[in-house]
Coordinates of C-alpha atoms in Angstrom, one line a residue:
M930 CA 31.2 -85.2 70.6
S931 CA 34.0 -86.7 72.7
V932 CA 34.6 -85.8 76.3
I933 CA 35.6 -82.2 76.8
I934 CA 37.8 -81.3 79.8
G935 CA 37.8 -77.7 81.0
E936 CA 39.7 -76.1 83.8
K937 CA 41.1 -72.8 85.2
I938 CA 44.8 -73.4 85.9
S939 CA 47.7 -71.3 86.9
L940 CA 50.8 -71.0 84.6
K941 CA 52.9 -73.0 87.1
K942 CA 50.4 -76.0 86.4
L943 CA 50.2 -75.3 82.6
F944 CA 53.9 -75.4 82.3
S945 CA 54.5 -78.4 84.5
D946 CA 55.1 -82.1 83.8
E947 CA 51.4 -82.6 83.3
F948 CA 51.3 -80.6 80.0
F949 CA 53.4 -80.7 76.8
F950 CA 52.6 -78.8 73.7
M951 CA 53.1 -78.7 69.9
I952 CA 52.1 -76.3 67.3
P953 CA 50.4 -78.1 64.3
E954 CA 51.5 -77.6 60.8
Y955 CA 48.3 -75.8 59.9
Q956 CA 49.1 -73.0 62.5
R957 CA 50.5 -69.8 61.1
P958 CA 54.1 -69.0 62.1
Y959 CA 54.9 -66.9 65.2
S960 CA 53.5 -63.4 64.3
W961 CA 53.2 -61.2 67.4
E962 CA 54.7 -58.0 66.9
E963 CA 56.5 -55.7 69.3
E964 CA 53.2 -53.9 70.2
N965 CA 51.6 -57.1 71.3
C966 CA 54.6 -58.2 73.5
E967 CA 54.8 -54.8 75.1
Q968 CA 51.1 -54.9 75.7
L969 CA 51.2 -58.5 77.3
F970 CA 54.2 -57.4 79.6
D971 CA 52.6 -54.2 80.8
D972 CA 49.1 -55.9 81.4
I973 CA 50.8 -58.6 83.5
Y974 CA 53.2 -56.3 85.4
E975 CA 50.5 -53.5 86.2
S976 CA 47.8 -56.1 87.2
N977 CA 47.0 -56.5 90.9
R978 CA 49.5 -58.8 92.6
N979 CA 46.8 -59.9 95.2
N980 CA 44.4 -61.1 92.7
E981 CA 44.4 -63.7 89.7
Y982 CA 45.2 -62.1 86.4
F983 CA 43.3 -64.0 83.4
L984 CA 45.3 -64.5 80.4
G985 CA 42.5 -65.9 78.1
T986 CA 41.3 -69.3 76.9
I987 CA 43.3 -72.0 75.1
I988 CA 41.9 -74.8 73.1
L989 CA 43.7 -78.1 73.1
Q990 CA 43.4 -81.4 71.2
E991 CA 44.8 -84.2 73.3
L992 CA 47.4 -86.4 71.5
E993 CA 49.3 -88.9 73.7
G994 CA 50.4 -89.7 77.2
I995 CA 53.9 -88.8 78.3
G996 CA 54.6 -90.2 81.6
T997 CA 52.1 -88.7 84.1
G998 CA 51.3 -86.0 81.7
K999 CA 49.9 -85.5 78.3
K1000 CA 50.9 -84.0 74.9
Y1001 CA 48.5 -81.5 73.4
A1002 CA 48.1 -80.0 70.0
I1003 CA 47.3 -76.2 70.3
I1004 CA 44.2 -75.3 68.3
D1005 CA 43.9 -71.9 69.6
G1006 CA 46.4 -69.9 71.8
Q1007 CA 49.6 -70.8 70.3
Q1008 CA 50.7 -67.2 69.9
R1009 CA 50.2 -66.3 73.5
I1010 CA 51.6 -69.5 74.8
T1011 CA 54.8 -69.1 72.8
T1012 CA 55.1 -65.6 73.8
L1013 CA 54.8 -66.6 77.6
Q1014 CA 57.6 -69.1 77.0
I1015 CA 59.8 -66.3 75.6
L1016 CA 58.9 -64.2 78.6
L1017 CA 59.8 -66.9 81.1
A1018 CA 63.1 -67.4 79.2
C1019 CA 63.9 -63.7 79.5
L1020 CA 63.1 -63.7 83.4
R1021 CA 65.3 -66.9 83.7
D1022 CA 68.2 -65.2 82.1
A1023 CA 67.7 -61.8 84.1
V1024 CA 67.1 -63.2 87.5
I1025 CA 70.3 -63.9 89.5
D1026 CA 68.9 -66.2 92.3
T1027 CA 69.4 -69.9 91.4
Q1028 CA 66.0 -71.2 92.7
F1029 CA 64.2 -68.7 90.6
K1030 CA 66.2 -69.3 87.6
N1031 CA 65.6 -73.1 87.9
S1032 CA 62.0 -72.8 88.5
N1033 CA 61.6 -70.8 85.3
Q1034 CA 63.8 -73.2 83.2
D1035 CA 61.7 -76.3 84.5
K1036 CA 58.6 -74.4 82.8
I1037 CA 60.4 -74.2 79.5
F1038 CA 62.4 -77.5 79.5
Q1039 CA 61.3 -80.9 81.2
K1040 CA 64.3 -82.6 82.8
E1041 CA 64.3 -86.3 82.6
N1042 CA 62.2 -88.1 85.4
L1043 CA 62.8 -91.6 85.5
A1044 CA 60.5 -92.3 88.3
D1045 CA 57.6 -91.1 86.5
G1046 CA 58.6 -92.2 83.1
I1047 CA 59.0 -88.6 81.7
P1048 CA 61.7 -88.2 79.2
E1049 CA 63.9 -85.0 78.8
K1050 CA 61.7 -82.8 76.6
V1051 CA 60.9 -79.3 75.7
R1052 CA 57.8 -77.8 77.0
I1053 CA 56.4 -76.9 73.6
E1054 CA 57.5 -77.8 70.1
V1055 CA 57.4 -74.9 67.7
K1056 CA 57.8 -74.7 63.9
E1057 CA 61.2 -72.8 64.4
S1058 CA 62.4 -75.6 66.6
L1059 CA 66.2 -75.2 66.2
F1060 CA 66.1 -71.5 66.6
F1061 CA 63.8 -71.7 69.5
R1062 CA 65.8 -74.3 71.2
K1063 CA 69.0 -72.3 71.1
Y1064 CA 67.8 -69.0 72.0
I1065 CA 64.7 -69.7 74.2
Q1066 CA 64.8 -73.1 75.6
Q1067 CA 68.4 -73.2 76.3
D1068 CA 69.8 -71.5 79.4
N1069 CA 71.3 -68.0 78.8
G1070 CA 69.7 -68.3 75.2
T1071 CA 68.2 -64.8 75.4
V1072 CA 71.5 -63.3 76.1
E1073 CA 73.1 -65.0 73.1
I1074 CA 70.2 -63.9 70.7
K1075 CA 72.0 -60.7 69.9
E1076 CA 74.3 -62.9 67.7
A1077 CA 71.2 -64.5 65.9
A1078 CA 70.7 -64.0 62.1
P1079 CA 66.8 -64.5 61.6
K1080 CA 66.0 -66.2 58.4
N1081 CA 62.3 -65.5 58.2
S1082 CA 59.6 -63.2 59.9
A1083 CA 58.7 -65.7 62.7
Q1084 CA 62.4 -65.7 63.8
E1085 CA 62.5 -62.0 63.4
N1086 CA 59.3 -61.7 65.6
M1087 CA 61.0 -64.0 68.3
V1088 CA 64.1 -61.8 68.5
N1089 CA 61.9 -58.6 68.7
A1090 CA 59.9 -60.3 71.5
V1091 CA 63.2 -61.0 73.4
N1092 CA 64.4 -57.4 72.9
I1093 CA 61.2 -56.0 74.1
F1094 CA 61.2 -58.1 77.4
K1095 CA 64.8 -57.6 78.1
Y1096 CA 64.5 -53.8 77.7
K1097 CA 61.4 -54.1 80.3
L1098 CA 63.5 -56.1 82.7
A1099 CA 66.5 -54.0 82.5
N1100 CA 64.7 -51.4 84.4
L1101 CA 63.6 -53.5 87.3
T1102 CA 65.5 -54.6 90.4
Q1103 CA 66.2 -58.2 91.2
L1104 CA 63.4 -58.0 94.0
Q1105 CA 61.1 -56.8 91.4
I1106 CA 62.0 -59.5 88.8
Q1107 CA 61.6 -62.2 91.5
S1108 CA 58.1 -60.6 92.5
L1109 CA 57.1 -60.8 88.7
I1110 CA 58.2 -64.3 88.6
Q1111 CA 56.0 -65.4 91.4
H1112 CA 53.0 -63.3 90.1
I1113 CA 53.2 -65.0 86.7
S1114 CA 53.6 -68.5 88.2
Q1115 CA 51.0 -68.3 90.9
R1116 CA 48.4 -65.8 90.0
C1117 CA 48.4 -65.7 86.1
I1118 CA 45.8 -68.2 85.0
V1119 CA 44.1 -69.4 81.9
I1120 CA 41.3 -71.6 81.1
Y1121 CA 42.1 -74.5 79.0
I1122 CA 39.4 -76.7 76.9
A1123 CA 40.7 -80.0 75.7
T1124 CA 39.3 -82.9 73.8
K1125 CA 40.7 -85.8 71.9
N1126 CA 38.9 -85.5 68.6
F1127 CA 40.3 -82.8 66.2
E1128 CA 36.7 -82.1 64.8
D1129 CA 35.5 -81.5 68.4
A1130 CA 38.3 -79.2 69.1
F1131 CA 37.8 -77.2 66.0
K1132 CA 34.2 -76.6 66.6
L1133 CA 35.2 -75.3 70.0
F1134 CA 37.6 -73.0 68.1
T1135 CA 34.9 -71.7 65.9
I1136 CA 32.4 -71.2 68.9
V1137 CA 35.0 -69.2 70.9
N1138 CA 35.8 -67.2 67.8
D1139 CA 32.0 -66.4 67.4
R1140 CA 31.9 -65.1 70.9
G1141 CA 34.2 -62.4 69.9
L1142 CA 37.9 -63.3 70.9
Q1143 CA 40.4 -62.1 68.4
L1144 CA 41.0 -65.1 66.3
R1145 CA 41.5 -64.4 62.6
R1146 CA 39.1 -65.9 60.1
V1147 CA 41.8 -66.9 57.9
D1148 CA 43.4 -69.2 60.6
I1149 CA 40.1 -71.1 61.0
L1150 CA 39.9 -71.4 57.2
K1151 CA 43.5 -72.6 57.2
A1152 CA 42.5 -75.2 60.0
T1153 CA 39.7 -76.3 57.9
N1154 CA 41.6 -77.1 54.8
L1155 CA 44.6 -78.7 56.8
S1156 CA 42.2 -80.9 58.8
P1157 CA 43.2 -84.6 59.0
S1158 CA 39.6 -85.1 57.7
V1159 CA 40.2 -83.7 54.3
M1160 CA 43.9 -84.2 53.9
N1161 CA 46.2 -87.3 54.5
E1162 CA 49.2 -86.9 56.9
S1163 CA 51.8 -87.2 54.1
D1164 CA 50.2 -84.1 52.2
L1165 CA 49.6 -82.0 55.4
K1166 CA 53.2 -80.6 55.9
K1167 CA 53.6 -79.8 52.2
Y1168 CA 50.3 -77.9 52.0
A1169 CA 50.9 -76.3 55.3
A1170 CA 54.2 -74.9 54.1
L1171 CA 52.6 -73.8 50.9
W1172 CA 49.8 -71.9 52.7
E1173 CA 52.5 -70.2 55.0
Q1174 CA 54.4 -69.3 51.9
I1175 CA 51.5 -67.6 50.2
E1176 CA 50.9 -65.6 53.4
E1177 CA 54.6 -64.8 53.9
D1178 CA 54.8 -63.5 50.2
L1179 CA 51.6 -61.4 50.3
G1180 CA 51.8 -60.2 53.9
S1181 CA 48.8 -60.8 56.3
E1182 CA 46.6 -57.9 55.2
L1183 CA 46.8 -58.6 51.5
F1184 CA 46.5 -62.4 52.1
E1185 CA 43.2 -61.8 53.9
K1186 CA 42.1 -59.7 51.1
L1187 CA 42.9 -62.1 48.6
I1188 CA 40.7 -64.6 50.5
S1189 CA 37.9 -62.3 50.3
Y1190 CA 38.5 -61.6 46.5
I1191 CA 38.2 -65.3 45.8
R1192 CA 34.9 -65.5 47.8
T1193 CA 33.6 -62.6 45.6
I1194 CA 34.8 -64.4 42.4
E1195 CA 33.1 -67.7 43.3
V1196 CA 30.0 -66.4 45.0
K1197 CA 29.4 -63.2 42.7
E1198 CA 27.1 -61.7 45.1
K1199 CA 27.5 -59.1 48.0
A1200 CA 28.4 -60.7 51.2
K1201 CA 25.6 -61.4 53.4
D1202 CA 27.2 -63.5 56.2
D1203 CA 30.5 -64.2 57.9
I1204 CA 33.2 -65.1 55.4
L1205 CA 33.7 -68.6 57.0
K1206 CA 30.0 -69.4 56.7
E1207 CA 30.0 -68.2 53.1
Y1208 CA 33.0 -70.3 52.1
E1209 CA 31.4 -73.2 53.9
N1210 CA 27.8 -72.9 52.7
L1211 CA 28.3 -71.2 49.2
I1212 CA 31.6 -72.6 48.0
F1213 CA 32.8 -75.8 49.7
S1214 CA 29.3 -77.5 50.4
K1215 CA 28.4 -76.8 46.7
N1216 CA 31.8 -78.2 45.4
K1217 CA 32.9 -75.1 43.7
I1218 CA 36.2 -75.7 45.3
L1219 CA 37.0 -78.8 47.2
K1220 CA 38.5 -78.3 50.6
G1221 CA 42.2 -79.2 51.3
K1222 CA 44.8 -79.5 48.4
D1223 CA 42.5 -78.2 45.9
F1224 CA 41.5 -75.1 47.6
I1225 CA 45.2 -74.5 48.6
E1226 CA 46.4 -74.9 45.1
Y1227 CA 43.6 -72.6 43.9
L1228 CA 44.5 -70.0 46.3
N1229 CA 48.2 -70.2 45.2
N1230 CA 47.0 -69.9 41.5
Y1231 CA 45.1 -66.6 42.3
K1232 CA 48.1 -65.5 44.4
A1233 CA 50.3 -65.8 41.2
I1234 CA 47.7 -64.0 39.2
Y1235 CA 47.5 -61.2 41.7
E1236 CA 51.2 -60.7 41.7
K1237 CA 51.5 -60.8 38.0
L1238 CA 48.6 -58.2 37.4
L1239 CA 48.8 -55.9 40.4
L1240 CA 52.2 -56.2 42.2
D1241 CA 54.7 -57.1 39.4
K1242 CA 52.5 -55.5 36.7
D1243 CA 54.4 -57.5 34.1
V1244 CA 51.5 -59.1 32.3
L1245 CA 52.3 -56.8 29.3
K1246 CA 56.0 -56.9 29.6
G1247 CA 57.8 -56.2 26.4
D1248 CA 54.6 -54.8 24.8
S1249 CA 54.6 -51.2 23.7
R1250 CA 51.7 -50.5 26.0
E1251 CA 53.2 -51.9 29.1
I1252 CA 54.0 -48.5 30.8
E1253 CA 50.5 -47.4 29.8
Y1254 CA 49.1 -50.4 31.6
I1255 CA 51.2 -49.9 34.6
N1256 CA 50.4 -46.2 35.0
L1257 CA 46.7 -46.9 34.8
L1258 CA 46.9 -49.6 37.5
N1259 CA 48.9 -47.2 39.6
I1260 CA 46.2 -44.4 39.8
M1261 CA 43.5 -47.1 40.1
T1262 CA 45.2 -48.8 43.3
D1263 CA 46.4 -45.5 44.8
F1264 CA 43.2 -43.4 44.3
L1265 CA 40.0 -45.3 43.8
P1266 CA 37.7 -45.5 46.7
S1267 CA 37.5 -49.2 47.0
T1268 CA 39.0 -52.4 45.7
D1269 CA 35.8 -53.9 44.5
W1270 CA 37.3 -53.6 40.9
I1271 CA 40.1 -56.1 41.6
P1272 CA 38.0 -59.4 41.6
P1273 CA 36.7 -58.8 38.1
I1274 CA 40.4 -58.2 36.9
L1275 CA 41.6 -61.4 38.6
Y1276 CA 38.9 -63.5 37.2
Y1277 CA 39.1 -61.9 33.7
Y1278 CA 42.9 -62.9 33.5
K1279 CA 42.0 -66.6 34.8
R1280 CA 39.5 -66.8 32.0
F1281 CA 41.2 -65.0 29.1
K1282 CA 44.9 -64.4 30.2
E1283 CA 46.5 -61.6 28.3
E1284 CA 43.9 -61.3 25.5
K1285 CA 42.8 -57.6 25.4
I1286 CA 43.6 -57.2 29.0
L1287 CA 44.4 -53.6 28.8
E1288 CA 41.1 -52.9 26.9
F1289 CA 39.3 -54.8 29.6
I1290 CA 40.9 -52.8 32.4
K1291 CA 40.2 -49.4 30.7
A1292 CA 36.5 -50.5 30.2
L1293 CA 36.3 -51.5 33.8
E1294 CA 37.9 -48.5 35.1
R1295 CA 35.5 -46.2 33.0
K1296 CA 32.5 -48.2 34.4
F1297 CA 33.7 -48.0 38.0
V1298 CA 34.6 -44.3 37.8
A1299 CA 31.3 -43.4 36.1
D1300 CA 29.3 -45.1 38.7
W1301 CA 31.3 -43.2 41.4
V1302 CA 30.9 -39.8 39.7
L1303 CA 27.1 -40.5 39.1
G1304 CA 26.6 -41.0 42.8
V1305 CA 25.8 -44.7 42.7
T1306 CA 25.9 -46.0 46.1
S1307 CA 28.8 -48.3 47.2
T1308 CA 26.4 -51.2 47.7
K1309 CA 25.2 -50.7 43.9
R1310 CA 28.8 -50.5 42.7
V1311 CA 29.5 -53.7 44.2
V1312 CA 26.3 -55.2 42.5
N1313 CA 27.7 -53.8 39.2
M1314 CA 31.1 -55.3 39.6
N1315 CA 29.4 -58.8 40.4
S1316 CA 27.4 -58.4 37.2
I1317 CA 30.7 -58.1 35.4
L1318 CA 32.0 -61.1 37.0
R1319 CA 28.9 -63.2 36.0
K1320 CA 29.3 -61.7 32.4
I1321 CA 33.0 -63.1 32.3
E1322 CA 31.7 -66.5 33.6
M1323 CA 29.2 -66.6 30.6
S1324 CA 31.4 -65.3 27.9
N1325 CA 33.5 -67.3 25.6
K1326 CA 35.5 -64.3 24.0
S1327 CA 36.9 -61.3 25.8
D1328 CA 35.0 -58.9 23.4
E1329 CA 31.7 -60.3 24.8
V1330 CA 32.7 -58.8 28.2
I1331 CA 34.4 -55.5 27.0
K1332 CA 31.6 -54.5 24.9
S1333 CA 28.8 -55.8 27.1
E1334 CA 25.9 -53.7 28.5
V1335 CA 27.3 -54.3 32.1
M1336 CA 30.1 -51.8 31.1
G1337 CA 27.6 -49.4 30.3
F1338 CA 26.5 -46.1 31.9
D1339 CA 24.5 -42.9 31.1
I1340 CA 27.0 -40.8 29.1
R1341 CA 24.8 -37.8 29.0
I1342 CA 24.3 -37.5 32.9
L1343 CA 28.0 -38.4 33.3
R1344 CA 28.9 -35.4 31.0
D1345 CA 26.6 -32.9 33.0
K1346 CA 28.2 -34.2 36.3
I1347 CA 31.8 -33.5 35.1
N1348 CA 30.7 -30.2 33.6
G1349 CA 29.5 -28.9 37.0
D1350 CA 31.5 -27.8 39.9
I1351 CA 33.7 -30.5 41.0
Y1352 CA 36.2 -29.2 43.4
S1353 CA 34.6 -30.3 46.5
E1354 CA 33.6 -33.7 45.0
S1355 CA 35.4 -36.9 46.4
Y1356 CA 36.3 -37.8 42.8
C1357 CA 37.9 -34.4 41.9
K1358 CA 41.5 -35.5 42.5
Y1359 CA 41.1 -38.8 40.5
L1360 CA 39.6 -37.2 37.4
L1361 CA 42.5 -34.7 37.4
L1362 CA 44.9 -37.7 37.5
K1363 CA 42.9 -39.4 34.9
L1364 CA 43.5 -36.4 32.7
E1365 CA 47.2 -36.7 33.4
Y1366 CA 47.0 -40.3 32.3
L1367 CA 45.1 -39.6 29.2
E1368 CA 47.4 -36.7 28.1
S1369 CA 50.9 -38.1 29.2
E1370 CA 53.3 -39.8 27.0
H1371 CA 53.7 -43.3 28.7
N1372 CA 57.5 -43.7 28.5
I1373 CA 58.2 -43.9 32.3
E1374 CA 56.2 -45.4 35.2
R1375 CA 54.6 -42.7 37.2
R1376 CA 53.7 -42.9 41.0
Y1377 CA 52.1 -39.8 42.7
N1378 CA 52.5 -39.2 46.6
T1379 CA 51.9 -35.7 47.8
I1380 CA 49.4 -33.9 45.4
S1381 CA 47.1 -31.1 45.8
V1382 CA 44.4 -29.4 43.7
E1383 CA 45.2 -25.9 42.9
H1384 CA 42.7 -23.2 41.2
V1385 CA 44.2 -21.1 38.6
L1386 CA 41.6 -18.6 38.8
P1387 CA 41.6 -18.0 42.6
Q1388 CA 38.6 -19.0 44.7
S1389 CA 38.3 -15.5 46.1
V1390 CA 38.7 -12.3 44.0
N1391 CA 38.0 -9.0 45.3
D1392 CA 37.0 -5.9 43.3
K1393 CA 40.5 -4.4 43.2
S1394 CA 42.1 -7.7 41.9
P1395 CA 43.5 -7.7 38.4
W1396 CA 41.5 -10.9 37.8
R1397 CA 38.3 -8.5 37.6
N1398 CA 39.6 -7.4 34.4
C1399 CA 38.7 -10.7 32.8
F1400 CA 36.1 -12.1 35.0
S1401 CA 32.9 -10.5 36.3
E1402 CA 31.5 -11.7 39.6
E1403 CA 29.1 -14.0 37.9
E1404 CA 31.8 -15.4 35.7
H1405 CA 34.1 -16.0 38.5
S1406 CA 31.4 -17.8 40.4
N1407 CA 30.7 -20.0 37.3
W1408 CA 34.3 -20.9 36.6
K1409 CA 36.2 -21.2 39.8
H1410 CA 35.3 -24.7 40.8
K1411 CA 35.1 -26.2 37.2
I1412 CA 37.7 -28.9 36.0
A1413 CA 39.0 -26.5 33.4
N1414 CA 40.3 -24.2 36.2
L1415 CA 41.7 -26.9 38.4
I1416 CA 45.2 -28.5 38.2
L1417 CA 47.3 -30.7 40.3
L1418 CA 50.5 -29.8 42.1
S1419 CA 53.0 -32.2 43.2
K1420 CA 53.8 -30.1 46.4
R1421 CA 51.4 -28.7 48.9
K1422 CA 49.7 -25.5 48.1
N1423 CA 51.4 -22.1 48.9
S1424 CA 48.3 -20.3 49.9
S1425 CA 50.0 -17.0 50.1
A1426 CA 50.5 -17.2 46.2
S1427 CA 47.2 -18.5 45.4
N1428 CA 45.7 -15.0 44.6
Y1429 CA 48.5 -13.9 42.4
E1430 CA 47.4 -12.3 39.0
F1431 CA 47.9 -14.9 36.2
K1432 CA 51.2 -13.7 34.9
N1433 CA 52.8 -13.7 38.3
K1434 CA 51.1 -16.9 39.5
K1435 CA 52.8 -18.8 36.6
E1436 CA 56.3 -17.5 37.4
R1437 CA 56.2 -17.4 41.2
Y1438 CA 54.0 -20.3 41.9
F1439 CA 53.6 -22.9 39.1
K1440 CA 57.0 -22.8 37.6
G1441 CA 59.3 -25.3 39.0
R1442 CA 56.6 -26.7 41.3
I1443 CA 54.7 -28.8 38.9
S1444 CA 57.3 -31.0 37.2
D1445 CA 55.5 -34.2 37.8
F1446 CA 52.3 -33.2 36.0
S1447 CA 52.3 -32.6 32.3
R1448 CA 48.9 -31.1 32.1
S1449 CA 49.8 -28.6 34.8
Q1450 CA 53.1 -27.7 32.8
K1451 CA 51.0 -26.6 30.1
I1452 CA 49.5 -23.6 32.1
L1453 CA 53.0 -22.1 31.5
T1454 CA 52.2 -22.0 27.7
Y1455 CA 49.1 -19.9 28.3
T1456 CA 49.5 -16.1 27.8
E1457 CA 46.1 -15.2 29.3
W1458 CA 43.5 -17.0 31.5
T1459 CA 40.0 -15.9 30.4
C1460 CA 36.4 -17.1 30.0
K1461 CA 37.1 -17.9 26.4
V1462 CA 40.4 -20.0 27.4
L1463 CA 38.2 -22.0 30.0
E1464 CA 35.3 -22.6 27.7
K1465 CA 37.9 -24.3 25.3
R1466 CA 39.6 -26.2 27.9
Q1467 CA 36.2 -27.4 29.5
E1468 CA 35.0 -28.8 26.1
D1469 CA 38.4 -30.4 25.5
I1470 CA 38.4 -32.0 29.0
I1471 CA 34.8 -33.3 28.9
K1472 CA 35.3 -34.8 25.5
L1473 CA 38.4 -36.6 26.7
L1474 CA 37.0 -38.1 30.0
V1475 CA 33.6 -39.0 28.5
Q1476 CA 35.0 -40.8 25.3

């Protein structure tokens, strides 16, 4: 390992002519949101002005000398350093005193120093260099930012950060602003760790991460795949841009999920370790996917598959079953208890494309829901999904997967479970939605937002209720929580109407309130609600769900 330098320093030294920074291509764009910026400002402002305030650790790779100083690549800490530069710019433009104003600008933009051989230079080189130069690094830039037209999320986040800081400073007097500038410059400190070797800097990055600081796993994975040790310099910018485009298109949360789905597809086992270690030990080291260009292109391929199958849902575009496919995916995405079923869908499409894709998804959904209803643990459900992944890998034809034993479950026990009282079960709402799906004409796309489960025969019936003419106490107890007696409403329940007798309930409660649900509308066609009606409904429902 090369020489490592570590030191606790104040911000006045960090942003002096001893340090110049650049953000490498593999780093993600500026992504701090308003909440992050507000928290940073409040923490600094409310900290004890008589004591040092610690702003965290930054990890740097030394690149070259600039006059009496050095230029560093920021391996960890670029979001904080960029935000501090934005805060200094806002303070520069808010303070009136020239000495304070110039001091802040010197921390943002280095004037030429012929004596020390230091050229005119920005303190930090960011990806959005022109935007940042105009609105942050240039005098009065934060005042002019109201005229900016952000072109991407990074620029939007910069504008939001400026607006947050300007709002905070607007409530302060000039003396308070000067005091804050002094506190930030003299008593806000960081620990910087620097080394000349990228690999050593990266190791430090992962060590700091393992000690619990808030670094995203995907950022470390990105650095691993955009390292100079696995990719030449001419490709680095291209693939860094591709990585950022994938994350921009999907959004951070979904992007991280896709990384996890790919791990599952490749490993086909329940995660037993940190995702970074599993990628390194179970994927990269075994050459399942090569680091660098291969992995990023592989990631982009799965991103396209995910968009086609689950976001755009246009895999059957023009097919007569297109809406049927979309509606099934909608209820699965919105109402299944986990997303463990997604990796098999992605992998199936990669292997077999559109071939019997709807048949596969129906079989997969039946298997997943059956496991859920049968009380299979979440861990065992993951194991079962991984069995399907292995079957997809071993199969040459789609039917070998769809008709495989890995899709099987005990139909007899499933029938018994659905035939019981389901109202209080976690899968109750989903089964009712599945019935809507099975009994609907798929001529329009359907999405469900606010839905509630309603009993037709009320949960509580007293001896004076008209319901007692049709249901004894024992019959009421037997039928009230069965699926035949339950329907979905597209609005919240009206509890004051729930005990109406059947005729009044239809007219005053159901009518006009259930337009989104075709099965619920059928209630209006019944002239009575009796044990005989419920027996027939239960039989039909069980047959429909189980088959």
